XYZ file of C-alpha atoms in Angstrom:
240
model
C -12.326 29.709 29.326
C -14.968 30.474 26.707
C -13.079 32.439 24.907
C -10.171 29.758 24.699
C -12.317 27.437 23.480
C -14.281 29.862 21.125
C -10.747 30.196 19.266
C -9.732 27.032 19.468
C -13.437 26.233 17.797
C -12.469 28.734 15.381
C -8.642 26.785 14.019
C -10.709 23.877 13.972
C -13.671 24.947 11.650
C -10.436 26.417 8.631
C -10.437 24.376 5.975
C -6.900 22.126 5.571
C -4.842 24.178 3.356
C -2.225 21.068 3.356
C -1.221 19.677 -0.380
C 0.370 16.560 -1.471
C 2.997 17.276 -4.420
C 2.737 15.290 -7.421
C 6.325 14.469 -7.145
C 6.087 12.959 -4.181
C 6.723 15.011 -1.580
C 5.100 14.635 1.379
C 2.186 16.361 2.801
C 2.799 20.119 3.804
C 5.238 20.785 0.811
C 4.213 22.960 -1.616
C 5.907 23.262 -5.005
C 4.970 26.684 -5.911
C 3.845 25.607 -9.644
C 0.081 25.708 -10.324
C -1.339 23.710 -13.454
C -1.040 26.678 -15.291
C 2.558 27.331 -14.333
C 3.349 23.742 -16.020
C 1.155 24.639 -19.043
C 4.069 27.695 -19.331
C 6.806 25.783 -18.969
C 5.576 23.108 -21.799
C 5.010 26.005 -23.776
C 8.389 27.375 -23.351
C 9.668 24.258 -23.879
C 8.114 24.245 -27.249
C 9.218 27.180 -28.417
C 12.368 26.420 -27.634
C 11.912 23.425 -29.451
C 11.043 25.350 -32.195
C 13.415 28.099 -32.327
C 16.449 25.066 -32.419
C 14.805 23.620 -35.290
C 14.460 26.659 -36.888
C 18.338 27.458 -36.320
C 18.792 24.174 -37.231
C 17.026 24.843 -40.717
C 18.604 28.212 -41.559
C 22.243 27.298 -40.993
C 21.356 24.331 -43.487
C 19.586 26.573 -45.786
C 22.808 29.281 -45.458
C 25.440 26.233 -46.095
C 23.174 25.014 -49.307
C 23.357 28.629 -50.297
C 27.122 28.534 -49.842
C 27.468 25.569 -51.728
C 25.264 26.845 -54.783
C 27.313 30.112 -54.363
C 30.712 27.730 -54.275
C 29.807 26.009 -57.589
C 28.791 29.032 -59.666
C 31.950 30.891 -58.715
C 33.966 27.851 -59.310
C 32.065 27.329 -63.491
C 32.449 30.863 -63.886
C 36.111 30.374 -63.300
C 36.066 27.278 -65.487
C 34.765 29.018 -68.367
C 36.890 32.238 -68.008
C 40.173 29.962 -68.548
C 38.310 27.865 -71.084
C 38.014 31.373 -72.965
C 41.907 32.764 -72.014
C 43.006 29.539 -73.241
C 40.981 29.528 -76.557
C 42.124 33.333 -76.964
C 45.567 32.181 -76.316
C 45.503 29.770 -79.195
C 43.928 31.713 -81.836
C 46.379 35.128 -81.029
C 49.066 32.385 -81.311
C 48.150 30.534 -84.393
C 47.282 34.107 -85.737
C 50.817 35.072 -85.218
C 53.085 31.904 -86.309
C 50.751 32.444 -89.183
C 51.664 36.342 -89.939
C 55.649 35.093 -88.853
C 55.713 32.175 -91.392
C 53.846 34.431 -93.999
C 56.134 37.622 -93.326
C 59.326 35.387 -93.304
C 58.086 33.789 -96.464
C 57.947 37.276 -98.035
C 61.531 38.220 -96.631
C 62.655 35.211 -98.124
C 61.582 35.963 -101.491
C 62.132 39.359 -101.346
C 66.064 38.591 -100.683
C 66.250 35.871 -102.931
C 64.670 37.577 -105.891
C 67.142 40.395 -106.456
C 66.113 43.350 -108.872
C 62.628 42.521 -107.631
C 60.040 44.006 -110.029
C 62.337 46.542 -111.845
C 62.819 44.012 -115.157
C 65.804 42.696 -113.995
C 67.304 39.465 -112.312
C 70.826 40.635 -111.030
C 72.696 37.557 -109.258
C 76.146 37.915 -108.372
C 77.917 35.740 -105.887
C 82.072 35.061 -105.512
C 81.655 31.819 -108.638
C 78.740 33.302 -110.971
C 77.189 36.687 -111.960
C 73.904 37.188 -114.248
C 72.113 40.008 -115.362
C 68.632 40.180 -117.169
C 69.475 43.215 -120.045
C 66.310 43.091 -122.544
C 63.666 41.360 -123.885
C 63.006 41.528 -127.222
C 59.317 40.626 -129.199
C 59.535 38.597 -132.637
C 57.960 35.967 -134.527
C 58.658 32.186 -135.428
C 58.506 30.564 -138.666
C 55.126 29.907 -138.471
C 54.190 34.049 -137.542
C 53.334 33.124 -133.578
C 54.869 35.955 -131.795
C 58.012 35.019 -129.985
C 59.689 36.621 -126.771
C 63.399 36.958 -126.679
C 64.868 37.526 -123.736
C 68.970 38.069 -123.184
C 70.854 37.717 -120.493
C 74.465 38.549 -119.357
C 76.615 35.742 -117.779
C 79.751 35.117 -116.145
C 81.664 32.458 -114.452
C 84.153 33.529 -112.076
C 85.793 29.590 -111.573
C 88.644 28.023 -113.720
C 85.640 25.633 -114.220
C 84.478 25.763 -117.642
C 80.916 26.279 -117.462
C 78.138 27.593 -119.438
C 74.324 29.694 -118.661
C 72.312 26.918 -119.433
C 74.646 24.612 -117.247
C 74.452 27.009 -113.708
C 71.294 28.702 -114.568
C 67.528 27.462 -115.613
C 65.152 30.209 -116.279
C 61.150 29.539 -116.471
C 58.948 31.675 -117.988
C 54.897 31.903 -117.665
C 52.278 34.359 -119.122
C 48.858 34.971 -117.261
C 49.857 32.384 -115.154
C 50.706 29.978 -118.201
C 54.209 28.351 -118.830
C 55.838 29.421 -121.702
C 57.037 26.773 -124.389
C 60.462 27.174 -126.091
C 60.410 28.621 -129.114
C 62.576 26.003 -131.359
C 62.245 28.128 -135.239
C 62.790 31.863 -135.263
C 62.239 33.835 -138.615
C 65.877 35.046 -137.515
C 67.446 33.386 -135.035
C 69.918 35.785 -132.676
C 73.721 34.524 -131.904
C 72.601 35.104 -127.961
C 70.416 31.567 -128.181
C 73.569 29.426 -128.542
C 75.668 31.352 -126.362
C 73.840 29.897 -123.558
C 75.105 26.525 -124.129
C 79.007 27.968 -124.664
C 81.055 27.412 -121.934
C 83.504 30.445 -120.273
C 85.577 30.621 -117.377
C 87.702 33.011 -115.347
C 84.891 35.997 -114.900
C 84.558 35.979 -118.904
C 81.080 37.645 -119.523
C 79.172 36.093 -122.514
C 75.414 37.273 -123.529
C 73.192 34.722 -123.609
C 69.547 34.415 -124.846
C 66.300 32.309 -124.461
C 63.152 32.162 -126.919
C 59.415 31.555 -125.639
C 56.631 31.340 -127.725
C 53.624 33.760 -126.749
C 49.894 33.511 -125.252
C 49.864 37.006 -126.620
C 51.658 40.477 -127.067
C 50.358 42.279 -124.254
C 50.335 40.663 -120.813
C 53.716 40.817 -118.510
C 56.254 37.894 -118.522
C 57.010 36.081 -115.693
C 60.608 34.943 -115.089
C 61.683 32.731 -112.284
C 65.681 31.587 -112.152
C 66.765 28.236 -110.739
C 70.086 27.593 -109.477
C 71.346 23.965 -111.120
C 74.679 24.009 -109.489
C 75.079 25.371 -106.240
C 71.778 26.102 -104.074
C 69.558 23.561 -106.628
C 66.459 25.989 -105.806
C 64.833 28.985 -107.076
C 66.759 31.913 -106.560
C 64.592 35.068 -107.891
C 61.660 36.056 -109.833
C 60.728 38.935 -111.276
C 57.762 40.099 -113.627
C 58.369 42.215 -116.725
C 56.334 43.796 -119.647
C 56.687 43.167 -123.353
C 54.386 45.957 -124.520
């Protein structure tokens, strides 16, 4: 009996290990979380908190790094047709310019026939012309004179004469040549050019120029006045 009641005694005297939970459980019920289990918790929490934001700010940072990288691609692209396009224009300006000069030069070069060899040949089914000689003299006055002759046919049963068909201009060091109207002797050849033939009858014709000097080449350019109304040839030839 003492010993019963020693024991019981003994449950008695142990301190009440009962807790009340702060959620509001009843007495008896224990959580398992401590003050400093909460304190964890909040921490996690917080980091968590943390490591979200942080996401948060690097997939901004990565899209305004996209963006930036978007834009520079997109200007360099910009400028590298802004440069094909200008290299475009000049390669084709450069060549309509080497096309117009190059047809210029095939035009003249077929036009002009006898070309620099001190001749202008023409010869077409109604007309014919041929630049024989020229010849170096001096007016009345003693200013040296160029004579130059000519051979020139006309193929129609149109009467028709040099002068009439064909125009020739002359020019010295880039000077135009005035027609000598008073030779010391006058050759037969300068009023043929004004006599009409017909039927492919040759005649030889002549012109007189008065000089800038003796030395420097003569220019000759022949216009058409009756079929093409243009220039048909030019050629250059020396005197000396």
């Amino acid at each position: 009996m003492n010993d019963f009641n020693s024991r019981y005694r003994n449950i008695d005297d142990q301190p009440s290990t009962i807790r009340t939970n702060a959620s509001g459980y009843g007495p008896g019920y224990d959580m398992g979380y401590g003050d400093s289990d909460m304190d964890i918790m909040e921490q996690e929490n917080a980091q968590k908190k943390k490591q979200v934001a942080r996401a948060s700010q690097a997939r901004g940072t990565s899209r305004g790094r996209k963006s930036k990288r978007a834009m520079l691609i997109y200007s360099i692209i910009i400028a590298l047709e802004i440069v094909a396009l200008v290299v475009i224009w000049v390669m084709y300006f450069t060549y309509d310019s080497k096309l117009s000069k190059g047809g210029s030069n095939q035009a003249a070069a077929e036009s002009s026939e006898g070309g620099n060899s001190g001749n202008i040949n023409v010869e077409n089914e109604n007309f014919s012309l041929a630049c024989t000689k020229i010849s170096i003299t001096t007016d009345a006055t003693g200013n040296p004179v160029a004579v130059v002759y000519f051979t020139f046919a006309n193929k129609t049963e149109n009467p028709l004469s040099m002068s009439q068909v064909y125009n020739p201009t002359f020019k010295q060091a880039g000077m135009d040549l005035p027609t000598a109207t008073s030779l010391a002797e006058q050759p037969v050849e300068i009023s043929n050019k004004d006599m009409q033939v017909s039927n492919g009858q040759p005649i030889d014709c002549a012109y007189a120029v008065t000089l800038q000097d003796t030395t420097s080449e003569i220019s000759i350019t022949m216009h058409d006045n009756y079929e093409t109304f243009s220039d048909i040839g030019t050629t250059v030839v020396p005197i000396s």
